[in-house]
Structures are given as C-alpha cells and as structure tokens.
Short mmCIF file of C-alpha atoms in Angstrom, two decimals:
data_model
loop_
_atom_site.label_atom_id
_atom_site.label_comp_id
_atom_site.label_asym_id
_atom_site.label_seq_id
_atom_site.Cartn_x
_atom_site.Cartn_y
_atom_site.Cartn_z
CA MET A 228 -69.40 -2.33 61.79
CA ILE A 229 -66.68 -4.53 60.29
CA ASP A 230 -64.01 -2.05 61.33
CA PHE A 231 -65.37 -2.14 64.91
CA PHE A 232 -64.98 -5.93 65.18
CA VAL A 233 -61.57 -5.77 63.56
CA LEU A 234 -60.50 -3.29 66.21
CA LEU A 235 -62.14 -5.32 69.00
CA THR A 236 -60.50 -8.65 68.13
CA PRO A 237 -56.97 -7.72 69.33
CA ILE A 238 -58.44 -6.44 72.59
CA ILE A 239 -60.31 -9.73 73.17
CA MET A 240 -57.15 -11.70 72.41
CA ILE A 241 -55.16 -9.62 74.89
CA VAL A 242 -57.77 -10.28 77.60
CA VAL A 243 -57.79 -14.05 76.89
CA VAL A 244 -54.00 -14.29 76.89
CA SER A 245 -53.79 -12.30 80.13
CA LEU A 246 -56.38 -14.56 81.74
CA VAL A 247 -54.52 -17.70 80.69
CA VAL A 248 -51.25 -16.33 82.01
CA PHE A 249 -52.85 -15.27 85.29
CA VAL A 250 -54.95 -18.35 86.19
CA GLY A 251 -53.60 -21.06 83.90
CA CYS A 252 -54.87 -22.66 80.74
CA ASP A 253 -56.88 -25.42 82.46
CA VAL A 254 -58.83 -23.04 84.68
CA ALA A 255 -59.32 -20.39 81.98
CA PHE A 256 -61.04 -22.88 79.70
CA GLY A 257 -62.98 -24.68 82.42
CA LEU A 258 -60.59 -27.64 82.63
CA LYS A 259 -58.90 -29.20 85.68
CA ARG A 260 -55.79 -31.31 85.71
CA VAL A 261 -55.86 -34.04 88.39
CA PRO A 262 -52.31 -34.98 89.43
CA ILE A 263 -51.14 -38.53 88.79
CA PRO A 264 -49.95 -40.36 91.93
CA PHE A 265 -46.22 -41.08 91.97
CA GLY A 266 -43.65 -43.16 93.82
CA LEU A 267 -45.37 -46.49 93.18
CA ALA A 268 -43.03 -49.30 94.30
CA ALA A 269 -43.38 -53.08 94.54
CA LYS A 270 -41.73 -55.61 96.87
CA THR A 271 -42.26 -59.31 96.26
CA ARG A 272 -42.30 -62.66 98.01
CA SER A 273 -44.01 -65.96 97.16
CA GLN A 274 -47.45 -65.31 95.59
CA ARG A 275 -47.49 -61.81 97.03
CA VAL A 276 -46.67 -58.24 95.96
CA ASP A 277 -46.52 -55.39 98.50
CA LEU A 278 -47.32 -52.04 96.85
CA THR A 279 -46.56 -48.60 98.29
CA TRP A 280 -46.84 -45.08 96.89
CA ILE A 281 -46.61 -41.41 97.91
CA GLY A 282 -49.87 -39.85 99.07
CA ILE A 283 -51.43 -36.76 97.47
CA ASN A 284 -53.43 -34.33 99.62
CA GLN A 285 -56.14 -33.80 96.98
CA ALA A 286 -56.84 -37.52 96.77
CA LYS A 287 -60.05 -39.03 98.09
CA LYS A 288 -59.16 -42.51 96.93
CA TYR A 289 -56.66 -44.39 94.80
CA LYS A 290 -57.29 -46.99 92.13
CA LEU A 291 -54.74 -49.76 91.64
CA TRP A 292 -54.47 -51.46 88.26
CA ARG A 293 -52.77 -54.75 87.33
CA HIS A 294 -51.99 -56.35 83.99
CA GLN A 295 -49.58 -58.76 82.34
CA GLY A 296 -47.52 -57.88 79.28
CA VAL A 297 -49.51 -55.67 76.93
CA ALA A 298 -52.92 -56.73 78.25
CA VAL A 299 -55.46 -54.04 79.13
CA PRO A 300 -55.06 -53.09 82.82
CA GLU A 301 -57.74 -54.44 85.14
CA LEU A 302 -58.87 -52.66 88.28
CA LEU A 303 -57.28 -54.51 91.19
CA GLU A 304 -58.49 -52.51 94.19
CA THR A 305 -59.75 -49.08 95.31
CA VAL A 306 -58.05 -47.72 98.44
CA LEU A 307 -59.24 -44.73 100.46
CA HIS A 308 -56.83 -41.86 101.18
CA PRO A 309 -54.68 -41.53 103.32
CA GLN A 310 -53.75 -45.24 102.97
CA THR A 311 -50.68 -45.57 100.76
CA PHE A 312 -50.11 -49.32 100.67
CA PHE A 313 -51.80 -52.46 99.41
CA VAL A 314 -50.91 -56.17 99.53
CA ASP A 315 -51.79 -58.09 96.37
CA THR A 316 -52.28 -61.84 96.81
CA LYS A 317 -55.02 -62.30 94.22
CA ASP A 318 -54.32 -65.33 91.99
CA LEU A 319 -50.60 -64.55 91.73
CA VAL A 320 -48.28 -67.15 90.19
CA ASP A 321 -44.62 -67.33 91.24
CA GLY A 322 -42.24 -66.55 88.39
CA MET A 323 -44.82 -64.58 86.37
CA GLU A 324 -44.29 -60.87 85.75
CA TYR A 325 -47.08 -58.43 86.59
CA LEU A 326 -47.36 -54.71 85.85
CA TYR A 327 -48.98 -52.26 88.25
CA GLN A 328 -50.26 -48.71 87.83
CA ILE A 329 -52.08 -46.26 90.07
CA SER A 330 -54.55 -43.40 89.53
CA MET A 331 -56.43 -41.18 91.95
CA ILE A 332 -59.88 -39.66 92.34
CA ASP A 333 -60.14 -36.27 94.04
CA GLY A 334 -62.89 -34.82 96.21
CA ASP A 335 -64.86 -33.64 93.14
CA GLY A 336 -64.94 -37.14 91.70
CA ASP A 337 -62.44 -36.34 88.94
CA GLU A 338 -59.89 -39.05 88.10
CA SER A 339 -56.26 -38.68 87.10
CA GLY A 340 -54.44 -40.59 84.43
CA LYS A 341 -52.52 -43.75 85.30
CA SER A 342 -48.92 -43.72 86.51
CA ASP A 343 -46.08 -45.32 84.60
CA PRO A 344 -46.17 -49.12 85.07
CA VAL A 345 -44.05 -50.82 87.73
CA ASN A 346 -43.13 -54.48 87.19
CA ALA A 347 -43.08 -57.17 89.87
CA THR A 348 -42.36 -60.91 89.71
CA PRO A 349 -43.37 -62.82 92.85
CA ASN A 350 -40.97 -65.57 93.94
CA PRO A 351 -40.01 -67.21 97.26
CA VAL A 352 -37.56 -65.22 99.38
CA ASN A 353 -34.90 -66.72 101.68
CA PHE A 354 -35.34 -65.86 105.35
CA ILE A 355 -31.59 -66.21 105.97
CA GLN A 356 -29.63 -63.79 103.79
CA MET A 357 -26.19 -64.48 105.27
CA LEU A 358 -24.89 -67.56 107.08
CA THR A 359 -21.59 -67.94 108.92
CA LEU A 360 -20.86 -71.66 109.44
CA THR A 361 -18.45 -73.04 112.00
CA THR A 362 -17.40 -76.66 112.57
CA ALA A 363 -19.44 -79.74 111.70
CA ARG A 364 -20.54 -82.55 114.02
CA ASN A 365 -22.44 -85.86 113.82
CA ASN A 366 -22.64 -86.98 117.44
CA PHE A 367 -26.30 -86.24 118.20
CA THR A 368 -29.56 -88.06 117.52
CA GLY A 369 -32.66 -85.89 117.45
CA PHE A 370 -33.85 -82.67 115.80
CA VAL A 371 -31.82 -79.45 115.71
CA GLY A 372 -32.56 -76.02 114.27
CA MET A 373 -33.86 -72.64 115.34
CA GLY A 374 -36.68 -70.94 117.18
CA LEU A 375 -38.31 -67.87 115.72
CA GLN A 376 -40.99 -65.36 116.55
CA VAL A 377 -43.16 -64.08 113.71
CA GLY A 378 -43.44 -60.33 113.18
CA ALA A 379 -46.53 -58.13 112.90
CA ASP A 380 -48.06 -60.02 109.95
CA ASP A 381 -48.91 -63.66 109.31
CA LEU A 382 -46.08 -65.45 107.51
CA ASP A 383 -46.60 -68.03 104.74
CA ILE A 384 -43.76 -70.57 104.46
CA VAL A 385 -43.47 -72.42 101.14
CA GLU A 386 -40.05 -74.17 101.35
CA ILE A 387 -37.68 -75.36 104.10
CA GLY A 388 -34.15 -76.78 103.98
CA ARG A 389 -30.76 -77.47 105.58
CA PRO A 390 -27.21 -76.75 104.36
CA PHE A 391 -25.28 -79.54 102.64
CA GLY A 392 -22.43 -80.92 104.76
CA VAL A 393 -19.22 -82.74 103.82
CA GLY A 394 -19.99 -86.32 102.80
CA ASN A 395 -23.77 -86.00 103.31
CA MET A 396 -25.62 -88.96 101.76
CA GLN A 397 -28.73 -89.44 103.92
CA THR A 398 -32.31 -88.17 103.89
CA HIS A 399 -33.33 -85.71 106.61
CA LYS A 400 -36.78 -84.77 107.80
CA ILE A 401 -37.21 -81.04 108.37
CA LYS A 402 -40.32 -79.93 110.21
CA ILE A 403 -42.17 -76.84 111.44
CA ILE A 404 -43.45 -76.94 115.04
CA ASP A 405 -46.01 -74.63 116.67
CA ALA A 406 -44.82 -73.94 120.21
CA ALA A 407 -48.21 -72.55 121.25
CA ALA A 408 -50.27 -75.53 120.07
CA ALA A 409 -48.85 -78.36 122.17
CA ASN A 410 -45.83 -78.45 119.83
CA ALA A 411 -47.98 -79.59 116.92
CA GLU A 412 -46.21 -80.39 113.66
CA LEU A 413 -47.52 -78.06 110.94
CA GLY A 414 -45.61 -79.39 107.95
CA SER A 415 -42.44 -81.19 106.90
CA VAL A 416 -40.24 -82.24 103.99
CA MET A 417 -37.75 -85.06 103.43
CA VAL A 418 -34.50 -83.67 102.02
CA ASP A 419 -32.42 -86.21 100.10
CA THR A 420 -28.85 -84.94 100.35
CA THR A 421 -27.74 -86.99 97.33
CA LYS A 422 -29.72 -84.57 95.14
CA PRO A 423 -28.29 -81.23 93.97
CA PRO A 424 -27.22 -78.72 95.01
CA ARG A 425 -24.33 -80.47 96.79
CA SER A 426 -21.94 -77.60 97.51
CA VAL A 427 -20.78 -77.52 101.12
CA GLY A 428 -22.77 -74.95 103.08
CA GLN A 429 -25.36 -74.44 100.35
CA PHE A 430 -28.96 -74.94 101.43
CA GLN A 431 -30.95 -77.81 99.97
CA TYR A 432 -34.60 -76.71 99.95
CA LEU A 433 -37.79 -78.61 99.25
CA PRO A 434 -41.29 -77.16 98.82
CA LEU A 435 -43.93 -78.05 101.37
CA ALA A 436 -46.94 -80.00 100.10
CA GLN A 437 -48.91 -76.86 100.89
CA LYS A 438 -47.85 -73.56 102.38
CA VAL A 439 -47.79 -73.28 106.16
CA THR A 440 -49.10 -70.04 107.65
CA LEU A 441 -47.42 -68.90 110.86
CA ALA A 442 -49.56 -66.55 112.95
CA ALA A 443 -48.34 -63.02 113.67
CA GLY A 444 -46.48 -62.87 116.98
CA GLY A 445 -46.35 -66.66 117.33
CA THR A 446 -43.35 -68.78 118.34
CA TYR A 447 -42.27 -71.69 116.14
CA TYR A 448 -39.39 -74.14 115.69
CA ILE A 449 -37.87 -75.27 112.41
CA LEU A 450 -35.80 -78.38 112.98
CA SER A 451 -33.79 -80.93 111.00
CA GLU A 452 -33.51 -84.59 112.00
CA GLU A 453 -29.92 -85.72 112.59
CA THR A 454 -28.41 -89.06 113.61
CA SER A 455 -25.30 -89.79 115.66
CA GLY A 456 -22.65 -91.29 113.38
CA GLY A 457 -24.59 -90.17 110.28
CA ASP A 458 -24.31 -87.07 108.12
CA ASP A 459 -22.40 -84.05 109.33
CA PHE A 460 -24.43 -81.00 110.33
CA TYR A 461 -23.23 -77.65 111.59
CA ARG A 462 -22.78 -76.63 115.17
CA HIS A 463 -25.15 -74.43 117.15
CA ASP A 464 -22.74 -71.48 117.09
CA ALA A 465 -23.42 -70.73 113.43
CA THR A 466 -24.77 -67.17 113.07
CA VAL A 467 -27.16 -65.67 110.57
CA GLY A 468 -27.85 -62.30 108.98
CA LEU A 469 -31.41 -61.40 108.07
CA ALA A 470 -32.47 -58.83 105.49
CA THR A 471 -36.08 -59.05 106.57
CA ASN A 472 -38.36 -58.19 109.48
CA VAL A 473 -40.93 -60.94 108.89
CA ALA A 474 -39.64 -62.84 111.94
CA THR A 475 -36.98 -62.73 114.66
CA VAL A 476 -34.54 -65.55 115.39
CA LEU A 477 -34.78 -66.62 119.04
CA GLY A 478 -31.71 -68.83 118.99
CA ALA A 479 -30.53 -72.43 118.55
CA TYR A 480 -32.98 -75.16 119.63
CA PHE A 481 -32.94 -78.94 119.79
CA GLU A 482 -35.54 -81.63 120.46
CA GLN A 483 -34.51 -84.46 122.78
CA PRO A 484 -36.28 -86.52 123.99
CA PRO A 485 -39.11 -86.34 121.45
CA GLY A 486 -41.56 -83.58 122.36
CA THR A 487 -39.09 -81.68 124.54
CA PHE A 488 -37.66 -78.53 122.95
CA THR A 489 -34.67 -76.82 124.56
CA GLN A 490 -32.90 -73.60 123.74
CA ASP A 491 -29.18 -74.26 123.35
CA MET A 492 -27.83 -70.82 122.40
CA GLN A 493 -29.19 -67.26 122.21
CA ALA A 494 -29.80 -65.42 118.95
CA PRO A 495 -28.32 -64.86 116.45
CA MET A 496 -26.90 -68.38 116.78
CA ILE A 497 -28.75 -71.38 115.32
CA TYR A 498 -28.28 -74.92 114.10
CA PRO A 499 -28.47 -73.97 110.43
CA VAL A 500 -31.88 -74.45 108.82
CA ASP A 501 -33.80 -72.02 106.65
CA PHE A 502 -37.15 -71.35 105.00
CA LYS A 503 -38.54 -69.45 102.03
CA TYR A 504 -41.64 -67.32 102.16
#
C-alpha cells in the first residue's frame, strides 16, 4: 500500500504542475487576481484637485482614496465605470500636500489592491501664463481690463491683480463685473502699488475677501481703475498667452462713463489684468 502511494505521488505532482502551467496559479488554486487601476494623475488649482485614470474593462466601479503624509487612506469617493475622472474639492487647503490612490471592484464584487500614491498640492493658478507688454500710458480716467467668457465648467476666482508700472505709487481698485446681471460687481480688491512685488511688468495680486464663482459660459469683465495723470498702466495692445481652457479672452475692454463697457480691441489683446483660480 505504501509503495502504491509512493508511486502515485509523482503522478499527482505532474498533474498539478501541468494544471498550473495551463490555467495559471490563481485559477488552479481557486484564486483570482483583480488588476489594479493605473495611470492615476492629478492636476491642481485653488482648493481643487482634478483626478484622471485609465479605465479597465473588468471594472464595475472605482474607489478613490485620499490621505496626508503617512496617515491611513480614507475613502474619498466611489465612481461607476466607465467614468475615469473625479474632481476633489472636499475640505482642501491650499499649500497642503495630499496623496491619492485608486482601486477597483469587478463584476463579481472582488476588489483590487490600491495603486501607487500620487501626490497633489492645491494652489492658485495664474490665468495668464505669458504677457507681452507694449508702451505705458496715463491719460485715461476710468476702468480698463479684459472681457472673458468662461468655459464648460464654473470658475472660482480667488485673486486678481494688475502689473506694476514704472513709478507706480497709487492704490487701484480692481473689480469683477457680470455682464449678464446688469453689470453687477461681484467682487473687488484695492491694490497698493507701493507694496511688493515692484518689478516692472510683474503682477501685483490680492486675494478676494471670498472667492467669486463665474458661471460656465458666462461673460465677465475684470477691470482696473486708472486716473489721467496718475500711475502708468499698459496699453490695450498688450497680448497674452494662456495655458488653460477655463476661459477665453474676448479682448480689451474699458468702462467710461460708469456703467458703460466698450470693447476696444479684439482678443488676444487686453489692458493687462489677471486673476488666479
């Protein structure tokens, strides 16, 4: 009897090895390996992180995880396949680093492991990425700036500013106007040009008392108050370069008399002003 089992053991081992080679270790032993989602990427702005990843056909839903430092990840959101994006705005603090991971659940209810963490630090982003200034002037009293049309998503503005000009010493009001709401003023700041930074052409920004949300598709003006014989500001033929699709520049605008807004030049030209979002 012992000799029979001794002879049978190699045969059993050959069958097991052949089965493992043919169908795989996981299947042969009743196990299943759920693939981990990949390609997780993060893009930031003020108090916001946009997450994207590469979809997996076997997925029924994805689980997004967020944590800080070495803290245990917390479930942020569950997203149904085939969606492969999520916008995180939950209690984010500008300047603080967050780590994100993703897992998936397949049609059988089995869950994968978590992906490698991706870090993201939300901070305000400049709308204008490149500015070509021309000559300065100080022979106008009123507000000058730009018109813009918001893109497909609402846009939260947190700071606005104007570029420092040669010899600037005054304080300038910069305001946001809603063209569709009887030109209502939505928010403003008072920029003291005696405060740094004071390099010619460098924007001097100030945070709004509270963020201003511009509605998707809406038209707005951002304008700086200037005074004839006062500080220099830059002409309406300055041009901008944008590395963003959150809004489109409509051109250079001015307000004179108060409440009347006129387009002076077509895009991409503006009287230089900017915002952060």
